[in-house]
Each structure stands twice: as structure tokens, then as C-alpha cells.
Short mmCIF file of C-alpha atoms and ligand atoms in Angstrom, two decimals:
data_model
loop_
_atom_site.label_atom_id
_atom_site.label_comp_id
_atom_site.label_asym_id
_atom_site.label_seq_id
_atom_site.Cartn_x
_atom_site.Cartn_y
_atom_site.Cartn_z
CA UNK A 1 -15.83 1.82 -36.24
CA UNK A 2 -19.39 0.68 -37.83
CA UNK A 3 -22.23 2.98 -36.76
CA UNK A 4 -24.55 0.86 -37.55
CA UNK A 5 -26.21 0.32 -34.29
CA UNK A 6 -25.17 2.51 -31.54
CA UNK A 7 -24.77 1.02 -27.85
CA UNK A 8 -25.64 3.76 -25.65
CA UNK A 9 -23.70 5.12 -22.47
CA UNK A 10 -20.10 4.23 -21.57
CA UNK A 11 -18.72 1.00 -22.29
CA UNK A 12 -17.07 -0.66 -19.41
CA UNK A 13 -13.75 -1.77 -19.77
CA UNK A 14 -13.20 -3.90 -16.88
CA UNK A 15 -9.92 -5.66 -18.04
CA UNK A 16 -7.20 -5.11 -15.81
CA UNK A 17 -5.59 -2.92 -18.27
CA UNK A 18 -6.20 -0.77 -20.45
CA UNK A 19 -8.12 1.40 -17.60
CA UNK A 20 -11.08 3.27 -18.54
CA UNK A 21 -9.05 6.95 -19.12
CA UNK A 22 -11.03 9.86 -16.90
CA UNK A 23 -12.33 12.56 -19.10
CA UNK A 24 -9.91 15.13 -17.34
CA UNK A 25 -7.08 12.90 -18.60
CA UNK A 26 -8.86 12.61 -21.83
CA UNK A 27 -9.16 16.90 -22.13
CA UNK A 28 -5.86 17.12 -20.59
CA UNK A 29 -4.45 15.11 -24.06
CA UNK A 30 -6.61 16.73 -26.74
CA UNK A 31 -4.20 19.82 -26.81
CA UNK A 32 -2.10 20.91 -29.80
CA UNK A 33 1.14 18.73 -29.69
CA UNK A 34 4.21 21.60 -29.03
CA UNK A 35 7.95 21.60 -29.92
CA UNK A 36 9.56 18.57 -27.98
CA UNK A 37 13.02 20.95 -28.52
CA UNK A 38 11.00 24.37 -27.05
CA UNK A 39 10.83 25.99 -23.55
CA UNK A 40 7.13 24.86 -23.13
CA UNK A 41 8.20 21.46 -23.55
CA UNK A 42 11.34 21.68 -20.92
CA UNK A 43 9.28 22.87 -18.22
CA UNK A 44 6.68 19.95 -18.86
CA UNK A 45 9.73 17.64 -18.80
CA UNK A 46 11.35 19.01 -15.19
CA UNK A 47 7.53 19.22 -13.95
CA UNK A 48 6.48 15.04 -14.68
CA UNK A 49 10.23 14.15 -13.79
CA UNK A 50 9.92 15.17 -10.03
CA UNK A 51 6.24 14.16 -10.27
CA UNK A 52 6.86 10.66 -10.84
CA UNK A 53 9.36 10.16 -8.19
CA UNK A 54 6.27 10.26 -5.09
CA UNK A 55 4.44 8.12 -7.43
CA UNK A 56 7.47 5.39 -7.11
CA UNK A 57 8.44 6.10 -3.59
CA UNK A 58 12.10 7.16 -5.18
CA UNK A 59 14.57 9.66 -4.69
CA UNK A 60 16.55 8.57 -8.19
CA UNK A 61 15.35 9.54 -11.70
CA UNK A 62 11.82 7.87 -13.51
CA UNK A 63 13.23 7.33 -17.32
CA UNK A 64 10.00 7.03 -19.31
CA UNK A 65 10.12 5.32 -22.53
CA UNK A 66 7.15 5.72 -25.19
CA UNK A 67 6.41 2.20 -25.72
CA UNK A 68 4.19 -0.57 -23.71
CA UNK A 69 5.44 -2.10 -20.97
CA UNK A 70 7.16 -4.95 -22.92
CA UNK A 71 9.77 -1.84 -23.63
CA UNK A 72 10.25 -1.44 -20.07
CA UNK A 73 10.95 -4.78 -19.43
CA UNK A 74 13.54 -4.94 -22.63
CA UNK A 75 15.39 -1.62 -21.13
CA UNK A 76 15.97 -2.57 -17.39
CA UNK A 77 17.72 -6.01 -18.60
CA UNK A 78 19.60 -4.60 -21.25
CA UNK A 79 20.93 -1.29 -19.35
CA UNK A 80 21.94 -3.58 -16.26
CA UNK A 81 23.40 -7.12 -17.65
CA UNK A 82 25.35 -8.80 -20.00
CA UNK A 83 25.50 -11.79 -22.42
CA UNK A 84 25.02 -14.89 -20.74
CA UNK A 85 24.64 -13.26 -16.85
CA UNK A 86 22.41 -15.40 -15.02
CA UNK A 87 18.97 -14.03 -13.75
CA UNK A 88 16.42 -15.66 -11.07
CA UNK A 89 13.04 -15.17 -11.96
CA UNK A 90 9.65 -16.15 -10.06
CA UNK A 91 7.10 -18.45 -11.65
CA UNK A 92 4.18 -16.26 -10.78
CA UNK A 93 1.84 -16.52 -13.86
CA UNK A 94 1.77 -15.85 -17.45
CA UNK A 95 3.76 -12.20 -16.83
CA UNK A 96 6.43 -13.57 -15.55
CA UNK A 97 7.04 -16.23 -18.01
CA UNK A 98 6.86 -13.55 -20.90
CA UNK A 99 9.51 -11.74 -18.88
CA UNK A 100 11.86 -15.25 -18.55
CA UNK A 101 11.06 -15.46 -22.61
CA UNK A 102 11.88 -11.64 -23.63
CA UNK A 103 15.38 -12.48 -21.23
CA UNK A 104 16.43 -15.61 -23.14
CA UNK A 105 16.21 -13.84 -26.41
CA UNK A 106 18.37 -11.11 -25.28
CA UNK A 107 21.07 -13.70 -24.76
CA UNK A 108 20.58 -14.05 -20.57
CA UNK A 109 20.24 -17.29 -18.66
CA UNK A 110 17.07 -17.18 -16.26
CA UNK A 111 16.61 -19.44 -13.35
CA UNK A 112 13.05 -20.04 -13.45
CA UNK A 113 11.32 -20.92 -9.37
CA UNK A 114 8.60 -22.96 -10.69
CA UNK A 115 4.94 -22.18 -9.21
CA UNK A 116 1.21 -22.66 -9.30
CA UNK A 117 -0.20 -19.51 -10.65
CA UNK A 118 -1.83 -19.17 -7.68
CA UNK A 119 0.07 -17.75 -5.46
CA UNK A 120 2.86 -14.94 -5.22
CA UNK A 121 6.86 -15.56 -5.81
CA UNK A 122 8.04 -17.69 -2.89
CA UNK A 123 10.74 -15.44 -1.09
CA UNK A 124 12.29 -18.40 0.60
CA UNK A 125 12.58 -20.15 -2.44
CA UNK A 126 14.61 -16.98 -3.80
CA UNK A 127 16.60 -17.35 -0.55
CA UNK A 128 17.63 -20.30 -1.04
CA UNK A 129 18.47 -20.40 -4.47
CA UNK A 130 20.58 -17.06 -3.82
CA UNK A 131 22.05 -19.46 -1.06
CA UNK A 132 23.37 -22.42 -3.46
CA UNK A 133 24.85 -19.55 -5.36
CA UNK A 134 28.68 -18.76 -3.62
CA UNK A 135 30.06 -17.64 -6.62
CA UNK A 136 27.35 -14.77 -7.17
CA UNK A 137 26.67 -15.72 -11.13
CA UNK A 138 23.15 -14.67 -10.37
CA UNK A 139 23.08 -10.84 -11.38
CA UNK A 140 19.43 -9.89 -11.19
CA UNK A 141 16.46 -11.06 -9.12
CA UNK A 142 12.92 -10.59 -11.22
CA UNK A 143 9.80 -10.73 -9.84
CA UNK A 144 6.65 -9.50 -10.98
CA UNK A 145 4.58 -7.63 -7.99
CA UNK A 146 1.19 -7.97 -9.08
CA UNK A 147 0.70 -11.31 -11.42
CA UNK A 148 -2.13 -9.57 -13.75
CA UNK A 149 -3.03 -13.35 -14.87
CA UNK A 150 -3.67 -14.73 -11.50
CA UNK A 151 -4.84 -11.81 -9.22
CA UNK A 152 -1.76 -12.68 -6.79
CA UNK A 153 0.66 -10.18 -5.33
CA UNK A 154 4.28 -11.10 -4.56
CA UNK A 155 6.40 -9.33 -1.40
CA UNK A 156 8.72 -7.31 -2.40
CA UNK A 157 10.00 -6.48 1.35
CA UNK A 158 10.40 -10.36 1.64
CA UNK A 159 12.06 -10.86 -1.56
CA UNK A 160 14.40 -7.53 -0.44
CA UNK A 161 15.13 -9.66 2.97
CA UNK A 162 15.43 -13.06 1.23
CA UNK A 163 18.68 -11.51 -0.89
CA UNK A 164 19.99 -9.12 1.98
CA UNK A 165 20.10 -12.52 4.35
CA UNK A 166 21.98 -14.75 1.79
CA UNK A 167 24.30 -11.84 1.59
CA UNK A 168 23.55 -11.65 -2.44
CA UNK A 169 24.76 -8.84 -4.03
CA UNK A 170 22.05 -9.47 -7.20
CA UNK A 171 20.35 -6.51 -8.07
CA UNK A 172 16.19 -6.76 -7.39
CA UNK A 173 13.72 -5.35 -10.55
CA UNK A 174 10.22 -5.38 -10.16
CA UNK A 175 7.54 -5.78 -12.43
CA UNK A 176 4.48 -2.99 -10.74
CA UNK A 177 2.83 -2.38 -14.29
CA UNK A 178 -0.39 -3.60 -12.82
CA UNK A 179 0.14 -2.19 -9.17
CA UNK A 180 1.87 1.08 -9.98
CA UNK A 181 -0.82 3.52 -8.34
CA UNK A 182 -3.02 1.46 -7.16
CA UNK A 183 -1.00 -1.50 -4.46
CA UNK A 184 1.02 0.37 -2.10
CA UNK A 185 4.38 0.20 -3.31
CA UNK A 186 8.05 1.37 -2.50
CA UNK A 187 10.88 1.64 -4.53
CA UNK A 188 13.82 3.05 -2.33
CA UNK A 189 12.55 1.69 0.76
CA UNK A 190 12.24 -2.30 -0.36
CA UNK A 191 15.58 -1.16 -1.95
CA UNK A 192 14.34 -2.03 -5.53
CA UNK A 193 17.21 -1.36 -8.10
CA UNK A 194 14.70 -0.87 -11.18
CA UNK A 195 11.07 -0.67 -11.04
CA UNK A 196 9.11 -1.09 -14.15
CA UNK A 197 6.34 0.55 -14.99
CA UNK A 198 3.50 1.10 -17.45
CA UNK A 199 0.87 3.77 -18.22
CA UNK A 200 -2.14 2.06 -19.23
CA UNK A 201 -3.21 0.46 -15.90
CA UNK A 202 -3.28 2.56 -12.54
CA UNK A 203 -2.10 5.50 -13.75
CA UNK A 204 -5.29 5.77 -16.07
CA UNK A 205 -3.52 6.69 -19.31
CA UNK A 206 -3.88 5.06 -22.41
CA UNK A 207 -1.19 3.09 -23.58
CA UNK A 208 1.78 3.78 -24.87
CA UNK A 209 4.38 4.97 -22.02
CA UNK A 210 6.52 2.82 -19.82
CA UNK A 211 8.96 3.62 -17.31
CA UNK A 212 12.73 2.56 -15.46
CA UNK A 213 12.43 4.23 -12.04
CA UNK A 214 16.48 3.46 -11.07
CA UNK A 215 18.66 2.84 -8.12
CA UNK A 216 21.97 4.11 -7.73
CA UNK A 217 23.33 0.61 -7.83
CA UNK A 218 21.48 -0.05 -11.05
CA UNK A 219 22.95 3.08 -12.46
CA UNK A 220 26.72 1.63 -11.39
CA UNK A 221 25.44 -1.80 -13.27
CA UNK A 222 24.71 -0.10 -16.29
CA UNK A 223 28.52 1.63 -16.68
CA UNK A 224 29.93 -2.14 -17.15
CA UNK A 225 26.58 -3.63 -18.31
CA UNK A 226 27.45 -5.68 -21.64
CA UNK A 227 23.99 -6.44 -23.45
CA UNK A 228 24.21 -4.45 -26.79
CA UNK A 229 21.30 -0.86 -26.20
CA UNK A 230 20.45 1.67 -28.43
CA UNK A 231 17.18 3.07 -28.34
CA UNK A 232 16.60 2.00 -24.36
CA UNK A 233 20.32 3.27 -23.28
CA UNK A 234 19.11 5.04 -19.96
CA UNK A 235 22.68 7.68 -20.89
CA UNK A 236 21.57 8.63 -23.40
CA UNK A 237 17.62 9.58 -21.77
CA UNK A 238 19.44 10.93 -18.55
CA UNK A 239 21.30 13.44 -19.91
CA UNK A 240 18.40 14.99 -21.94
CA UNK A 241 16.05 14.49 -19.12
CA UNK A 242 18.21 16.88 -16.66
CA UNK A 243 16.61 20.07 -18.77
CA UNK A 244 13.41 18.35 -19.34
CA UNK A 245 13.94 16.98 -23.00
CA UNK A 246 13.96 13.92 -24.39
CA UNK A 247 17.08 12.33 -26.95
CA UNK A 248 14.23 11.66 -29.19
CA UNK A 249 10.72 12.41 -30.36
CA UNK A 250 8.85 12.43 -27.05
CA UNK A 251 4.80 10.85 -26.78
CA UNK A 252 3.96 14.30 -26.32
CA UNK A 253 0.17 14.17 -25.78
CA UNK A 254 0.72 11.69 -23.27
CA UNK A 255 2.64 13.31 -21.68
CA UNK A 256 0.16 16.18 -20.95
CA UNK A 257 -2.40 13.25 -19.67
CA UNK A 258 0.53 11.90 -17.58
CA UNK A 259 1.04 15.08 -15.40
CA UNK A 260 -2.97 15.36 -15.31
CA UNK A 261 -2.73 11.67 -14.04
CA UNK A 262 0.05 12.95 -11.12
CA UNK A 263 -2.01 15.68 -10.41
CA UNK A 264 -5.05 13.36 -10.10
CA UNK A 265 -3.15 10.85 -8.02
CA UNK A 266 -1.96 13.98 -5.49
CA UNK A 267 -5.32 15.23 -5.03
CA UNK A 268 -6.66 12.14 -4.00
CA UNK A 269 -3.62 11.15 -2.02
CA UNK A 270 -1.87 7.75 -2.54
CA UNK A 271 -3.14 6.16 0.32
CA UNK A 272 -6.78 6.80 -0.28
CA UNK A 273 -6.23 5.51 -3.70
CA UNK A 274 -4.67 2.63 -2.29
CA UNK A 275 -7.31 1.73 0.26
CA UNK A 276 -10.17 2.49 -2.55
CA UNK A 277 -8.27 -0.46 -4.26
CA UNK A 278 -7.94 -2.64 -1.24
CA UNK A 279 -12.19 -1.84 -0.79
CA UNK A 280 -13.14 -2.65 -3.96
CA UNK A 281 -11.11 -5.85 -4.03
CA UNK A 282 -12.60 -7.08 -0.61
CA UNK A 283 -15.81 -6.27 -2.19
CA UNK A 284 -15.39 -8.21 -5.29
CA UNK A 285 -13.91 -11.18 -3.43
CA UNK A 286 -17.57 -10.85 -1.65
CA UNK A 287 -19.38 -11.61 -4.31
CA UNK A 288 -17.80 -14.39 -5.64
CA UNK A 289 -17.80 -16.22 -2.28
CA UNK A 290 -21.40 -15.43 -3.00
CA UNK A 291 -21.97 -16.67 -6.17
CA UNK A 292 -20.10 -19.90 -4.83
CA UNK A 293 -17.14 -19.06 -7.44
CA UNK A 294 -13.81 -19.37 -6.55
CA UNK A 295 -10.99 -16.70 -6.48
CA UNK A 296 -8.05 -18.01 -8.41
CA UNK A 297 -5.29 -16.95 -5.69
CA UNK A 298 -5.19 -19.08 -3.26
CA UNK A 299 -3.17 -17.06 -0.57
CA UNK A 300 -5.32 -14.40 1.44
CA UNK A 301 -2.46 -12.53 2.12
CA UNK A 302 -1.35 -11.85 -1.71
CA UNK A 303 -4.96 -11.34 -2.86
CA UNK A 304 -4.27 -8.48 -5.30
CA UNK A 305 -6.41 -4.99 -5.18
CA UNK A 306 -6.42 -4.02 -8.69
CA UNK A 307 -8.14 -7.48 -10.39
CA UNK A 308 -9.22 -10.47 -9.36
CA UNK A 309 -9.29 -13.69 -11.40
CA UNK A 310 -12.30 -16.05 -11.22
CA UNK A 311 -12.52 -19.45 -11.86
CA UNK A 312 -15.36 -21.10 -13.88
CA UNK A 313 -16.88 -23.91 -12.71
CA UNK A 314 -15.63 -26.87 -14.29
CA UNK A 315 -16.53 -27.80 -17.56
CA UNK A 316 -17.69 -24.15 -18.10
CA UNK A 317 -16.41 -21.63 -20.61
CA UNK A 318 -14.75 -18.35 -19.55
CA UNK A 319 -14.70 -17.01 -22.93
CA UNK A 320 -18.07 -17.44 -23.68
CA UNK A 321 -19.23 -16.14 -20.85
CA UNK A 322 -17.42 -13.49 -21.86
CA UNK A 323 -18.67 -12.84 -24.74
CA UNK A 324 -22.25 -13.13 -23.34
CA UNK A 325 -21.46 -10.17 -21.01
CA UNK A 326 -19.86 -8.00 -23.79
CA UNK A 327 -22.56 -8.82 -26.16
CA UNK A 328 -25.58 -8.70 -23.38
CA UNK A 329 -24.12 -5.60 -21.66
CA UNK A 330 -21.38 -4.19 -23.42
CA UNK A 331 -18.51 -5.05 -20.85
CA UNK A 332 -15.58 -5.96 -21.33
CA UNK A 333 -13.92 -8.85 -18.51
CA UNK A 334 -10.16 -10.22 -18.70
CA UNK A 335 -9.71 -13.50 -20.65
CA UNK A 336 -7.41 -16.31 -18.69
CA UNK A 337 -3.75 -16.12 -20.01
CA UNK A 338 -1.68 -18.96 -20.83
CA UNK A 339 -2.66 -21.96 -19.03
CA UNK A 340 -5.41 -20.16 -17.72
CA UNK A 341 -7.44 -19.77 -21.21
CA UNK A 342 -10.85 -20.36 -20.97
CA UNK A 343 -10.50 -21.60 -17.38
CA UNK A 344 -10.47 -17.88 -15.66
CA UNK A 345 -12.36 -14.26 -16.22
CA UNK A 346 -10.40 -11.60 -14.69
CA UNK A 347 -12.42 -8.47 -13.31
CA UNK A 348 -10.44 -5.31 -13.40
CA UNK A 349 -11.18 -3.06 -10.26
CA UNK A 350 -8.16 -1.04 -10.85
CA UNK A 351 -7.85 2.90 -12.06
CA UNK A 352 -10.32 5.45 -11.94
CA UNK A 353 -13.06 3.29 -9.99
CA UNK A 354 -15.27 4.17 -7.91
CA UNK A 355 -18.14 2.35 -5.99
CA UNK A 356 -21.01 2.31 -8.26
CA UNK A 357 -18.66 1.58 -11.24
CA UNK A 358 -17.83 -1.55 -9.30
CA UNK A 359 -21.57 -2.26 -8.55
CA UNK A 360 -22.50 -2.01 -12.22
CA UNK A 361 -19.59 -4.06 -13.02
CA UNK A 362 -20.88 -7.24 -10.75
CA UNK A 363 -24.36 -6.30 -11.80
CA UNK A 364 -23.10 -7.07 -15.19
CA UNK A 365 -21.37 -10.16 -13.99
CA UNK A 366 -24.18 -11.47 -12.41
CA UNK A 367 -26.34 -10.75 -14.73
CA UNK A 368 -23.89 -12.51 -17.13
CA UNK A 369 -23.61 -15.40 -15.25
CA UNK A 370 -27.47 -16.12 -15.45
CA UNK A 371 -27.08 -15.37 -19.19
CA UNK A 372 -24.58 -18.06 -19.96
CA UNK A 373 -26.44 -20.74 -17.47
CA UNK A 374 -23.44 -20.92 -15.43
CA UNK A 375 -24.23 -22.43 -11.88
CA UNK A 376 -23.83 -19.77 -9.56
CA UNK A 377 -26.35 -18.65 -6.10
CA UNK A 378 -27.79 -15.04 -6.17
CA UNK A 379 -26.78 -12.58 -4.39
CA UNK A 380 -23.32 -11.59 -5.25
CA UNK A 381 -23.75 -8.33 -6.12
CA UNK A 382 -25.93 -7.85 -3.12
CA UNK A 383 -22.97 -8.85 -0.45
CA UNK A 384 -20.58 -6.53 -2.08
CA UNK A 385 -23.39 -3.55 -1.97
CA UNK A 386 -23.66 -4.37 1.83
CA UNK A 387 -20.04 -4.66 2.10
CA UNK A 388 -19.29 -1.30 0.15
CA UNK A 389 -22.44 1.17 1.99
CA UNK A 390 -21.12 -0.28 5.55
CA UNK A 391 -17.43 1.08 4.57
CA UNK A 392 -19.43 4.00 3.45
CA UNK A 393 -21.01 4.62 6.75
CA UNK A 394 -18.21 3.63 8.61
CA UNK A 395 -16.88 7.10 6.67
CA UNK A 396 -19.14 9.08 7.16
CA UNK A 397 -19.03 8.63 11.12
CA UNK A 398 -14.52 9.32 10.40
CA UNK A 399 -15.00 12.85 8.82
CA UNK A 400 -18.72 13.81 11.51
C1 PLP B 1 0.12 -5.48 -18.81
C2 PLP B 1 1.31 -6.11 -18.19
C3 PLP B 1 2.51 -6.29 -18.89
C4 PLP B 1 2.65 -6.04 -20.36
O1 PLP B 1 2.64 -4.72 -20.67
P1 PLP B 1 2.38 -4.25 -22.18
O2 PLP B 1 2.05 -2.81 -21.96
O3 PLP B 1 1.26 -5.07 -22.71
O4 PLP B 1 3.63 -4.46 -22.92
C5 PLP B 1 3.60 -6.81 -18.22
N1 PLP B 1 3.53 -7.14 -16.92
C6 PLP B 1 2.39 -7.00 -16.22
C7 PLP B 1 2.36 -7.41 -14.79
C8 PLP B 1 1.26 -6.49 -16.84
O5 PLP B 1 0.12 -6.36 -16.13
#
């Protein structure tokens, strides 16, 4: 990187992934890297294994791949179908259509629910479908729980009733690589058969892991599953993971920053994390009602807590605006995916957040939206200050 001309203090990465990593993450990786066959390295292993399981709401094993998301994705179809099996998948955004594309190349036949990008998956839709379906060719129900291109959350309980009330016997994986720590979510008790998972959004690592958290029904899917795995076989990572190790060359320095991360996330407690999310969203939405912007989801009740999506007005560009705002103030914002290019900025309230980083980041907005000469009223940031010091003082009066 050019040193040319420095930009002082932190830069803000407000995308809704990569996070910006806390520095006790940050120390917690700068450690030698140990042997990945040694006793160090086993008790690290047993340690993040149980870890991750209150993290996922599971009682089954957390398989954790080194590799982005995408890997995730790759290893829960092909250690749970086979050639040609049938999958129903939820037109949520530009997530979920990557998922439908990495499943056709693998040789599977998705059922694509069309939607609007603005909204989450449509559980009765899924019902339905599942319904039409007598001869149970549909194997696997996808849905992605938060839509990181839209800012809309799908509901996974609903989705979990839609299948149990058309009797399906399809097994349910969910997408949470942009909820994981930071949405409530609950993986044995919505009766999820494979959650995937990444590390680079609420769990505040860098990238670079991605996990299969694994029902027992997943697990019987996989003996007889047909699609060819090598690298991804969940066996093979099972039976090294009961000591702690790893059939291959672990990420090892990430996995020092991922039991920081657990640690982090148990200190706080999940539900305070999750209701810091669920503040800071409300906030956000705040100040875009102010500005007289428009959020991009249009159902209240799926409004997502780790980013929301913003659309410009018409005629106006997203990407230069953000550009302005990385330029102008060294921030970084969320570009609109897919169909959404140019049309949206996302803002990413997700990670290790707190209430001033949020009012920088709409200061920068704001600020940002003057810049660019995008119509907008005043006073955004200021309804989301107001918003943010009365949940302060409301507390206060809790712990008095
Ligand atoms: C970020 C993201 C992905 C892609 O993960 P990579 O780590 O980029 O492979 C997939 N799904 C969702 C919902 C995401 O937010």
C-alpha cells in the first residue's frame, strides 16, 4: 500500500462484511502459528468445537472449513444430495441466486420461488410448492436468512412450519453468513438440518473460515448422499475433529481470533449483542426516514439488524456517491448487487459496533449525501442521535 499521503485515524468499513476486526481479535491472531498435529493445537480444537455450538443454538457438531462462505455453501449440498436431486430455493436477492447458480453446477435441479428483492422468502409459497410435490423429489429446502443485498430477513420458524405442515420430509439449510451473531438465530430449535456460516461478518474475524453446523438427519443424508466430495467430505473433518485436529492444514491464526471472537460474544451475552443490532438498525432506519430516503425492504417485519440497503433517489448514482464518501471521508458503504447496482448503498451496522461508530457512520453519510448533491432533508443523523441517547437513558434507569 502507497504511503504517499496518509489518511489519519481508523478507516470505517461499513460494508456489511468484511466487519471492522476488534483489536483483541486482531492481538489474539498475531501469535506464532503452532503444530496443527501437537497437544496445544488439540486442546484449541476441543475448546472452539463446544464453543461454537451456543453460538448456533446446536447440540450437533460445527465443521469449520478454511475457505469463504462460498465453501460452505459448496459443502452442505455436496455432503447431503445427489446428481440431479431436486432443491427449492427462495428468490430473496442476489445471495440466493449465487446459491441456485453454485447448485446447478454441481449437477442439482433448483426450484427457484421467484421474488422482489425486497422482501424475505415467502414461507407459504415454500408450502405450497412442498404441497404439489407427492412424490417427495424435492430433497433440500434453501433459504438464505439474512439477504445481505436487500437488508431483508427471511423466517426460518415459518419456513420450519411451512415443510412440517405439507408433511415434507426435505431437509431445511440456511444461509446465516450475514446474521450469524448478530440476528437471533436457532439451529436445533427451527430444526435446521445445516446451517451455514461465515467468519468475516458477525463474528468479527477476517475472512477466511466458514462453517456446516449439522443435524442428525443431515448426517443420515450424507451416508447415501451421491454428489462426488473430497476436500468438503464432513467424514473425513468429523473424525479428526473428535480430538481437536483437523484432516488437513488447519487456518491456524484464525483460529486463535475465532475463540477470542466466542469469548467476546460470551462476555457480552448473545442477547445483548442481538438487541445492540436490533438498536442500531432502528436507528439507521431513523435517519433515512429523515433524509426522505427509502429503505429497500419493504416488509417491517423482515427489516434486517445487521445492514440496511438504501435506495437512491431516482436518477441518482449509488456508486458515486460512494465514492464521494470514501474519498471525502474515508468510508467505505456496500455497493447494490446484481440488479441492484448503482440503484442501492448498503450501510453495514453489523459486528463490533457500537453507538458512536454508528453516529460517525451517518455523519459520514450525511455528510456524503450533501457532497454528491443528492436531494435529501437534514437531520438524519440527528433523529438517530435522539433515538440512540433515549435507549441510552432508558438504560440507565434498567441497571439504577
Ligand atoms: C457474504 C455472503 C455470502 C458469500 O460469502 P463469501 O465469504 O463471500 O464466499 C453468502 N451469503 C450471504 C448471505 C452473505 O452475506
Amino acid at each position: 500500500m502507497s504511503n504517499m499521503s496518509r489518511t489519519a485515524g481508523r478507516h470505517f468499513l461499513q460494508i456489511p462484511g468484511p466487519t471492522n476486526v476488534p483489536d483483541r481479535i486482531l492481538r489474539a491472531i498475531d501469535r506464532p502459528t503452532i503444530d496443527h498435529r501437537g497437544p496445544d493445537f488439540g486442546a484449541l480444537g476441543r475448546r472452539l468445537f463446544a464453543g461454537l455450538k451456543p453460538v448456533f443454538k446446536c447440540s450437533g457438531p460445527v465443521i469449520v472449513y478454511p475457505a469463504s462462505g462460498t465453501g460452505a455453501w459448496e459443502a452442505a449440498l455436496v455432503n447431503t444430495l445427489s446428481p440431479g436431486d431436486r432443491v427449492l430455493m427462495s428468490e430473496t436477492g442476489h445471495f440466493a441466486t449465487l446459491w441456485r447458480g453454485l447448485a446447478e453446477k454441481l449437477g442439482l435441479k433448483p426450484d427457484f420461488l421467484p421474488g422482489d428483492w425486497r422482501h424475505g422468502a415467502d414461507a407459504e409459497a415454500i408450502a405450497a410448492r412442498l404441497g404439489e410435490d407427492k412424490a417427495h423429489e424435492i430433497r433440500a429446502v434453501c433459504v438464505v436468512h439474512n439477504e445481505t443485498s436487500t437488508g431483508c430477513t427471511s423466517d426460518i420458524a415459518a419456513v420450519r412450519k411451512a415443510i412440517d405442515e405439507a408433511g415434507h420430509p426435505a431437509l431445511l439449510m440456511v444461509d446465516t453468513i450475514s446474521s450469524l451473531a448478530s440476528i437471533d438465530y436457532r439451529h436445533d430449535e427451527w430444526g435446521v438440518d445445516v446451517t451455514v456460516a461465515g467468519s468475516q461478518k458477525g463474528l468479527m474475524l477476517p475472512p477466511g473460515l466458514s462453517f456446516n453446523a449439522v443435524s442428525e438427519k443431515a448426517l443420515d443424508a450424507h451416508r447415501t448422499a451421491g454428489l462426488p466430495r473430497a476436500y468438503w467430505d464432513w467424514t473425513a473433518m468429523l473424525k479428526a475433529n473428535e480430538t481437536g485436529y483437523f484432516p488437513h492444514t488447519p487456518a491456524t491464526n484464525l483460529l486463535y481470533g475465532l475463540a477470542e471472537a466466542i469469548d467476546m460474544l460470551q462476555e457480552e451475552g448473545l442477547d445483548r449483542v442481538f438487541a445492540r443490532h436490533d438498536r442500531h438498525a432502528e436507528a439507521t432506519r431513523r435517519a433515512v426516514g429523515a433524509w426522505g430516503l427509502e429503505v429497500l425492504c419493504l416488509d417491517p417485519d423482515r427489516y434486517s439488524s445487521s445492514l440496511t440497503a438504501v435506495l437512491m433517489p431516482e436518477g441518482e448514482s449509488a456508486d458515486r456517491f460512494r465514492r464521494i464518501v470514501l474519498d471525502a471521508f474515508d468510508m467505505s458503504l456496500g455497493s447494490g448487487l446484481g440488479k441492484l447496482a448503482d440503484r442501492v448503498f448498503r450501510i453495514g451496522h453489523l459486528g463490533d459496533f457500537n453507538d458512536l461508530s454508528l453516529a460517525g457512520t451517518l455523519a459520514g453519510v450525511e455528510m456524503g449525501l450533501a457532497l454528491a448533491g443528492v436531494p435529501h432533508e437534514k437531520g438524519g443523523t440527528q433523529a438517530a442521535m435522539d433515538y440512540l441517547a433515549e435507549e441510552a437513558r432508558a438504560a440507565v434507569k434498567e441497571t439504577a
